[in-house]
mmCIF file with all atom_site columns, C-alpha atoms in Angstrom:
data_model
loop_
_atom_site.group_PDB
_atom_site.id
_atom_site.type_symbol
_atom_site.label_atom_id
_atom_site.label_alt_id
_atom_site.label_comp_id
_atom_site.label_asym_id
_atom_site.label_entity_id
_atom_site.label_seq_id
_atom_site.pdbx_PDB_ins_code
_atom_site.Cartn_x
_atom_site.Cartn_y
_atom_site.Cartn_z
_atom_site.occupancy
_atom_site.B_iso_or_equiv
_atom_site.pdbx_formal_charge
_atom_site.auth_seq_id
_atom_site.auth_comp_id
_atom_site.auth_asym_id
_atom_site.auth_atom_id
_atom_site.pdbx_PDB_model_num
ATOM 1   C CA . UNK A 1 1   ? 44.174 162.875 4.970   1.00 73.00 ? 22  UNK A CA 1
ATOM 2   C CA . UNK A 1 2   ? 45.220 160.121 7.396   1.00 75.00 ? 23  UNK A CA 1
ATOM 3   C CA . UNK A 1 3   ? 44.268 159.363 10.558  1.00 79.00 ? 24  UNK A CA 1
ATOM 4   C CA . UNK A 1 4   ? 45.506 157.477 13.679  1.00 77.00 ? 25  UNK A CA 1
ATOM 5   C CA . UNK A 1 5   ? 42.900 157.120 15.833  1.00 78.00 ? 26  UNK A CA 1
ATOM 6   C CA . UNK A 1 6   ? 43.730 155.346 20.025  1.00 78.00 ? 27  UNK A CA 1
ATOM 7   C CA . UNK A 1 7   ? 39.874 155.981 20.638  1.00 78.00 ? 28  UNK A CA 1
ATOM 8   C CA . UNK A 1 8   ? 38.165 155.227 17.338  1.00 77.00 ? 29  UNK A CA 1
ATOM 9   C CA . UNK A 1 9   ? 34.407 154.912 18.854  1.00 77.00 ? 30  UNK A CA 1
ATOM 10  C CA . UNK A 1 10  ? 35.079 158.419 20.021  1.00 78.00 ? 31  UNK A CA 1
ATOM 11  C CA . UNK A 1 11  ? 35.812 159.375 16.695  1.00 80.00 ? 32  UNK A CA 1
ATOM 12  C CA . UNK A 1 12  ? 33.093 157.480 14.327  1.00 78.00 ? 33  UNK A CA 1
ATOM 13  C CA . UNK A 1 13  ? 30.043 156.887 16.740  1.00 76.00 ? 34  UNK A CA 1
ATOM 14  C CA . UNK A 1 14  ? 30.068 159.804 19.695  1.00 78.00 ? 35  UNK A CA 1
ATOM 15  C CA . UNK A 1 15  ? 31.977 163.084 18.443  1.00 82.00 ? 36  UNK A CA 1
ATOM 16  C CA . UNK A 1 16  ? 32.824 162.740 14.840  1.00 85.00 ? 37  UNK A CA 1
ATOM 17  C CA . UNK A 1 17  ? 36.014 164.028 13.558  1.00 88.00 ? 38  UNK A CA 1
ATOM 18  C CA . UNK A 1 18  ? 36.145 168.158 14.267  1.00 89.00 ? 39  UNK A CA 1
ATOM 19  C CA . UNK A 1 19  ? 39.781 169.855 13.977  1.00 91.00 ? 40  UNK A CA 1
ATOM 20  C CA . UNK A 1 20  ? 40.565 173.315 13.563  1.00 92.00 ? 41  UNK A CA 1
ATOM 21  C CA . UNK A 1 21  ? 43.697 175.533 12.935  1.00 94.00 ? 42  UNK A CA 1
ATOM 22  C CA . UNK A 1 22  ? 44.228 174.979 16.915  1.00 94.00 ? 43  UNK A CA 1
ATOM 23  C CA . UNK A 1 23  ? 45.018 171.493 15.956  1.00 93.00 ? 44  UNK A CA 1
ATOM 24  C CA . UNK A 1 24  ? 47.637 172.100 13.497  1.00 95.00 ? 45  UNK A CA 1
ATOM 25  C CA . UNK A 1 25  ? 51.780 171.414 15.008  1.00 94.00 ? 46  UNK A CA 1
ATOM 26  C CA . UNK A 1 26  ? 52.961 174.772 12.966  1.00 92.00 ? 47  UNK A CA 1
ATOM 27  C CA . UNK A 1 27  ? 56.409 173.669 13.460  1.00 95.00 ? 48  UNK A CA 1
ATOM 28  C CA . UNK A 1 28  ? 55.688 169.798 12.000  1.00 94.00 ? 49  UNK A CA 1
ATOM 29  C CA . UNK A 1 29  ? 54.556 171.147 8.234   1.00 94.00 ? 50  UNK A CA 1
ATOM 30  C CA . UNK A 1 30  ? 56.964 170.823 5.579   1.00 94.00 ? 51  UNK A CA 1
ATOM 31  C CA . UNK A 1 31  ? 57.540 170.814 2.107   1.00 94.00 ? 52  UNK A CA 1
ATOM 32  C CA . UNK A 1 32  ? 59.152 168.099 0.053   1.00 91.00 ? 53  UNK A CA 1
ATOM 33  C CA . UNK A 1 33  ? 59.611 166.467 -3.561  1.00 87.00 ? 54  UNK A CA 1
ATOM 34  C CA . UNK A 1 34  ? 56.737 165.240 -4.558  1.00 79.00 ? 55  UNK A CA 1
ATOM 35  C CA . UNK A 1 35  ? 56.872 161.052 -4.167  1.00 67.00 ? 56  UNK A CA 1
ATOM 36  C CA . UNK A 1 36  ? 55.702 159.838 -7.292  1.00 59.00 ? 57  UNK A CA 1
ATOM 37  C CA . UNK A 1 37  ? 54.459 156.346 -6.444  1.00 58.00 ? 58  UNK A CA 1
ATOM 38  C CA . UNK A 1 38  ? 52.046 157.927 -4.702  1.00 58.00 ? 59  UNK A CA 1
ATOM 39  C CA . UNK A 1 39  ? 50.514 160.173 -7.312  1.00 53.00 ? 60  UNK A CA 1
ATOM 40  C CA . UNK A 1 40  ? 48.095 158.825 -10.229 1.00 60.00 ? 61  UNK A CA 1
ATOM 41  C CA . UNK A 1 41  ? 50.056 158.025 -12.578 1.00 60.00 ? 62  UNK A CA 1
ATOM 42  C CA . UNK A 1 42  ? 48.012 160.826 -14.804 1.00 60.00 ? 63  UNK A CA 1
ATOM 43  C CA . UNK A 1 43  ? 49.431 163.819 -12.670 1.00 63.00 ? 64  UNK A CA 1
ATOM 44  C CA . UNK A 1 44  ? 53.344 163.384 -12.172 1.00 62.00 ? 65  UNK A CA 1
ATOM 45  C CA . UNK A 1 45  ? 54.080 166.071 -14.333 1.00 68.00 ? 66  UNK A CA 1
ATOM 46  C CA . UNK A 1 46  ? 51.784 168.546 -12.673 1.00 73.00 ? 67  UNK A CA 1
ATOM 47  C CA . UNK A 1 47  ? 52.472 167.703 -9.369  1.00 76.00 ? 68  UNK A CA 1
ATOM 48  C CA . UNK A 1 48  ? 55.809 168.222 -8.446  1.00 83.00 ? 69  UNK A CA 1
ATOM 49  C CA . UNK A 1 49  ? 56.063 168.627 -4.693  1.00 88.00 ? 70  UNK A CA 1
ATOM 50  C CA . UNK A 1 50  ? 53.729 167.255 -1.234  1.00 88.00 ? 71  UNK A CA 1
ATOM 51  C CA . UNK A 1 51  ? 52.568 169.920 1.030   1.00 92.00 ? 72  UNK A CA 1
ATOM 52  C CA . UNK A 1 52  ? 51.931 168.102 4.662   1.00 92.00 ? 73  UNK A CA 1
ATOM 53  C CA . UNK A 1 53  ? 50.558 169.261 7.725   1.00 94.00 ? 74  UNK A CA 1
ATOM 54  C CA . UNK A 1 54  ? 50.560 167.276 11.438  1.00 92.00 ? 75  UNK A CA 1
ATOM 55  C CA . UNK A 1 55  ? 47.426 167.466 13.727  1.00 91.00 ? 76  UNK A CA 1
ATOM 56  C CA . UNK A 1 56  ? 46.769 166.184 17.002  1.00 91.00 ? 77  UNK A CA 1
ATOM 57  C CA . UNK A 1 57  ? 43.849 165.890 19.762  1.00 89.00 ? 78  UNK A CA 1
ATOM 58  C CA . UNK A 1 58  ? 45.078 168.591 22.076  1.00 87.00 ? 79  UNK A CA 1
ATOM 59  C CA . UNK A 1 59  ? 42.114 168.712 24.201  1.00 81.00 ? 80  UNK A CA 1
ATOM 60  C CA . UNK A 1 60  ? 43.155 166.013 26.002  1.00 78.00 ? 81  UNK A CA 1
ATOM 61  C CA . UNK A 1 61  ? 46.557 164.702 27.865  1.00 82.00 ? 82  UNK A CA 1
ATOM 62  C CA . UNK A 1 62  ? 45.801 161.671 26.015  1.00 82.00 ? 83  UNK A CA 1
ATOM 63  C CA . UNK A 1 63  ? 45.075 162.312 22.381  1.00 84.00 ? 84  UNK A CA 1
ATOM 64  C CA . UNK A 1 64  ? 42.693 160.388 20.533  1.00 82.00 ? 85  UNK A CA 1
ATOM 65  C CA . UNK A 1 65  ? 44.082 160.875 17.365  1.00 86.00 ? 86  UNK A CA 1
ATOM 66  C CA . UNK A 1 66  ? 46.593 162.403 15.157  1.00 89.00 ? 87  UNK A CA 1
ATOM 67  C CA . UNK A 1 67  ? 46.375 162.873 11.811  1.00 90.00 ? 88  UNK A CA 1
ATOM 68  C CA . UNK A 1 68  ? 48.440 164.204 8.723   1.00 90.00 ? 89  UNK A CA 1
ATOM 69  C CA . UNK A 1 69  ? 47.172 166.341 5.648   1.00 90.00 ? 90  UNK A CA 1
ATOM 70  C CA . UNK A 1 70  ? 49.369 166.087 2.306   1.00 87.00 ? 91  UNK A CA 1
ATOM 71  C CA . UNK A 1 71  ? 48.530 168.009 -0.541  1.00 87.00 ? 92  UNK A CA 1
ATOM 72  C CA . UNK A 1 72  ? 50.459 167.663 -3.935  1.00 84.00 ? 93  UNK A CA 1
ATOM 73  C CA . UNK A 1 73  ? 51.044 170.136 -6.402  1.00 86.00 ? 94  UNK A CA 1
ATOM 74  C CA . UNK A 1 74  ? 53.512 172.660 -7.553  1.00 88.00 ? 95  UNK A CA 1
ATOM 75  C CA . UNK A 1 75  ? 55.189 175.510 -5.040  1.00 91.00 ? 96  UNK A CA 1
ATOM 76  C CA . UNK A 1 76  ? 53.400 178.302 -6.002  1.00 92.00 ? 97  UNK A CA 1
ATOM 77  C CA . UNK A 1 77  ? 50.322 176.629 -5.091  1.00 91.00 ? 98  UNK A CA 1
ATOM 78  C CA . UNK A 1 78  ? 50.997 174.833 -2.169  1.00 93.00 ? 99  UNK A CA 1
ATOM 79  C CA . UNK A 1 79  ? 52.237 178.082 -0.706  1.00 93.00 ? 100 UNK A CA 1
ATOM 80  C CA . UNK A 1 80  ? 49.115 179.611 -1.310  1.00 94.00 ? 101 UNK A CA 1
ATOM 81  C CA . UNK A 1 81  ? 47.289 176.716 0.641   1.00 92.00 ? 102 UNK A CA 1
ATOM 82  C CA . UNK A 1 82  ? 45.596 177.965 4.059   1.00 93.00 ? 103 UNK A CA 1
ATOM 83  C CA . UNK A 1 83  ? 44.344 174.988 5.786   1.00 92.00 ? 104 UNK A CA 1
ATOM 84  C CA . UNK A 1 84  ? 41.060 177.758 7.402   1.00 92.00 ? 105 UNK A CA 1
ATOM 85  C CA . UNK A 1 85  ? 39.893 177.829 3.762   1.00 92.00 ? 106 UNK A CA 1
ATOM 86  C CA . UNK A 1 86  ? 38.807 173.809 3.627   1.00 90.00 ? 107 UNK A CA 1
ATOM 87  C CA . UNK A 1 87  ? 36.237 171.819 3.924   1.00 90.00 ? 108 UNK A CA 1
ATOM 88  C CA . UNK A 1 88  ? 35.602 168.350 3.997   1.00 88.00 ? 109 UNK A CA 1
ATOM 89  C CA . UNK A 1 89  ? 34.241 168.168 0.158   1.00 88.00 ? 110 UNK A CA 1
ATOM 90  C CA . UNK A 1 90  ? 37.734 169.300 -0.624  1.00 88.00 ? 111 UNK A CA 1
ATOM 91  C CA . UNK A 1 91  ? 38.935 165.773 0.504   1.00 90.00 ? 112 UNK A CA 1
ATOM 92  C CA . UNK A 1 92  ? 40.117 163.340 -1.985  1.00 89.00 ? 113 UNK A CA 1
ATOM 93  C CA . UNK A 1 93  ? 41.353 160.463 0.019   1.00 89.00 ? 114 UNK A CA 1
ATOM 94  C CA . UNK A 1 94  ? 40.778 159.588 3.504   1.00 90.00 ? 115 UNK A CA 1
ATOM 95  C CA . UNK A 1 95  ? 41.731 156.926 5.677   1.00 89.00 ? 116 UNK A CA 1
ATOM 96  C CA . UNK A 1 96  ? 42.125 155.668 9.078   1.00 89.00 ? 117 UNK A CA 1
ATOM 97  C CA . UNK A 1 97  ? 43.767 153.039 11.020  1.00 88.00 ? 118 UNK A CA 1
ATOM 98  C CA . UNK A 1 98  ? 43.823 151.689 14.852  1.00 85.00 ? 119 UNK A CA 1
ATOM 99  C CA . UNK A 1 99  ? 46.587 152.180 17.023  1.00 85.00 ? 120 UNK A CA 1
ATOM 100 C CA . UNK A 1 100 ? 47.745 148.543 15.518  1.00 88.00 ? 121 UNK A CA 1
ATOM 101 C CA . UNK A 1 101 ? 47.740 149.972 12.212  1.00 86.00 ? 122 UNK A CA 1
ATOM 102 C CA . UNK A 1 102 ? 45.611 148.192 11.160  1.00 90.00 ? 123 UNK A CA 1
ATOM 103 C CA . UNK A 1 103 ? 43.004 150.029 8.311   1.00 91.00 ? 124 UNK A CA 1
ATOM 104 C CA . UNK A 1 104 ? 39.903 150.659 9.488   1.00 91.00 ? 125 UNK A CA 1
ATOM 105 C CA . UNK A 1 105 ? 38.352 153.534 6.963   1.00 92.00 ? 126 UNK A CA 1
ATOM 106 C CA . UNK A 1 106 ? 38.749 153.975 3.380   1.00 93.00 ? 127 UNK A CA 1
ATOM 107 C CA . UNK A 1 107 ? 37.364 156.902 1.247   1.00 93.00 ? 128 UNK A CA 1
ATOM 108 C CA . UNK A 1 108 ? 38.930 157.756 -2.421  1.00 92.00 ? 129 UNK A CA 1
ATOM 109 C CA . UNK A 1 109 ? 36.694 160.446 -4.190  1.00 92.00 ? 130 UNK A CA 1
ATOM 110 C CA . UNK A 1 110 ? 37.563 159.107 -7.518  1.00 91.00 ? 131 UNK A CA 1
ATOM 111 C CA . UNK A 1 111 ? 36.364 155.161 -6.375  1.00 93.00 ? 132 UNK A CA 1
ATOM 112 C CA . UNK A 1 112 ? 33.485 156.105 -4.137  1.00 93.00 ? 133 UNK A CA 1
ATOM 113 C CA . UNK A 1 113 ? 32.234 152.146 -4.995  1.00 95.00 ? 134 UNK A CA 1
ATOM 114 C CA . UNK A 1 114 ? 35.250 151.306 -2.612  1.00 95.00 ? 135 UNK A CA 1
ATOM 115 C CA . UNK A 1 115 ? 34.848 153.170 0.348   1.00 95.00 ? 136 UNK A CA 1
ATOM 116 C CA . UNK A 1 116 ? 34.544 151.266 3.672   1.00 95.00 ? 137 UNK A CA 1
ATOM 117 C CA . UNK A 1 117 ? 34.109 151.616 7.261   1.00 94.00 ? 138 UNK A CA 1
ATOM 118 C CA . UNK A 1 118 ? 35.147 148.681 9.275   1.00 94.00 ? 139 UNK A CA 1
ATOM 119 C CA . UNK A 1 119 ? 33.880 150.360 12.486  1.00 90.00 ? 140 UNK A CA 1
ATOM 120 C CA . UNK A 1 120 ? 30.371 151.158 11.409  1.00 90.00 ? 141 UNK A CA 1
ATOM 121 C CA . UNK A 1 121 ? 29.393 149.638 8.328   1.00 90.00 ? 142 UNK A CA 1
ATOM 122 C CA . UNK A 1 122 ? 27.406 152.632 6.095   1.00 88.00 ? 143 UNK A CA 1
ATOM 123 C CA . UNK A 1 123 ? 26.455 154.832 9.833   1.00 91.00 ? 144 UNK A CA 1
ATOM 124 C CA . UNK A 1 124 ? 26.476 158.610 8.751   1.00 92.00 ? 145 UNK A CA 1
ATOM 125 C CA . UNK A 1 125 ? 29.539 160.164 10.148  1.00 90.00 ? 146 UNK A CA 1
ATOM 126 C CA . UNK A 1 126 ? 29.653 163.413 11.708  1.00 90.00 ? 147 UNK A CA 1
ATOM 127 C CA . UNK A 1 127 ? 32.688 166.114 11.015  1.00 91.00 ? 148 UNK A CA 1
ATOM 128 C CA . UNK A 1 128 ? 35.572 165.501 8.829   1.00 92.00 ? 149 UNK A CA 1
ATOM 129 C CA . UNK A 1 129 ? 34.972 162.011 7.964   1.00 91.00 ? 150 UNK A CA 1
ATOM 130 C CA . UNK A 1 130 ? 34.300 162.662 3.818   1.00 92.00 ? 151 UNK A CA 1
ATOM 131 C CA . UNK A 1 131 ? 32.070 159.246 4.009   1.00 93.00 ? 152 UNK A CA 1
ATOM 132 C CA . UNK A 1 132 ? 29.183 158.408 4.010   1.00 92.00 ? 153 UNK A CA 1
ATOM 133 C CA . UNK A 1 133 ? 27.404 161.345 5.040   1.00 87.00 ? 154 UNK A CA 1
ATOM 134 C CA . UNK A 1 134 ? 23.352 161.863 5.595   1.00 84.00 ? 155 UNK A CA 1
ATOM 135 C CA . UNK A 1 135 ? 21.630 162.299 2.551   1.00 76.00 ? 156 UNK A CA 1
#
């Protein structure tokens, strides 16, 4: 998951990150070969295509954010994929960035020691952000 974020304060300290199907620009998804410098380096021969979905803010003339959803894997399972079905502990990687994109946010599942939030240190975040959440 990746995130563009204009009002990132909104997003970390005030709100948190909430989306819903209502979110999702049907008509921006797509299917494509899979890119394999993006894959570990374990998984290219399991993964064989990318699975992406577009969101957006669309509660407000001037979106907050936009973000993008890839998931990699093989046809049949991508097409099986229904975005209502997740949850947030289904994320693997996560980041952000400011509207300079610049990174601001960094969560990998498999690296949790490497994680960062340049906006607010260790705060608990609220919503979709995977990291670090209230214990």
């Amino acid at each position: 998951m990746v995130v563009q974020c204009s009002r990132v304060t909104d997003l970390m300290y005030y709100q948190g990150f909430n989306w819903g199907i209502s979110n999702v620009e049907q008509e921006s998804g797509f299917v494509t070969e899979c890119s394999k410098d993006v894959l570990d380096p374990t998984l290219k021969n399991q993964y064989t295509n990318t699975r992406q979905w577009l969101l957006k803010d669309k509660h407000d003339p001037n979106p907050a954010w936009a973000a993008s959803i890839r998931v990699h894997g093989n046809l049949e399972a991508l097409s099986n994929i229904r975005l209502q079905d997740w949850t947030p502990k289904m994320i693997k990687i996560a980041e952000a960035v400011n509207p300079s994109g610049q990174l601001i946010y960094s969560f990998d599942r498999d690296q949790p020691q490497n994680a960062f939030n340049a906006i607010c240190d260790h705060m608990p975040l609220e919503g979709w952000w995977p990291w670090p959440k209230k214990t």
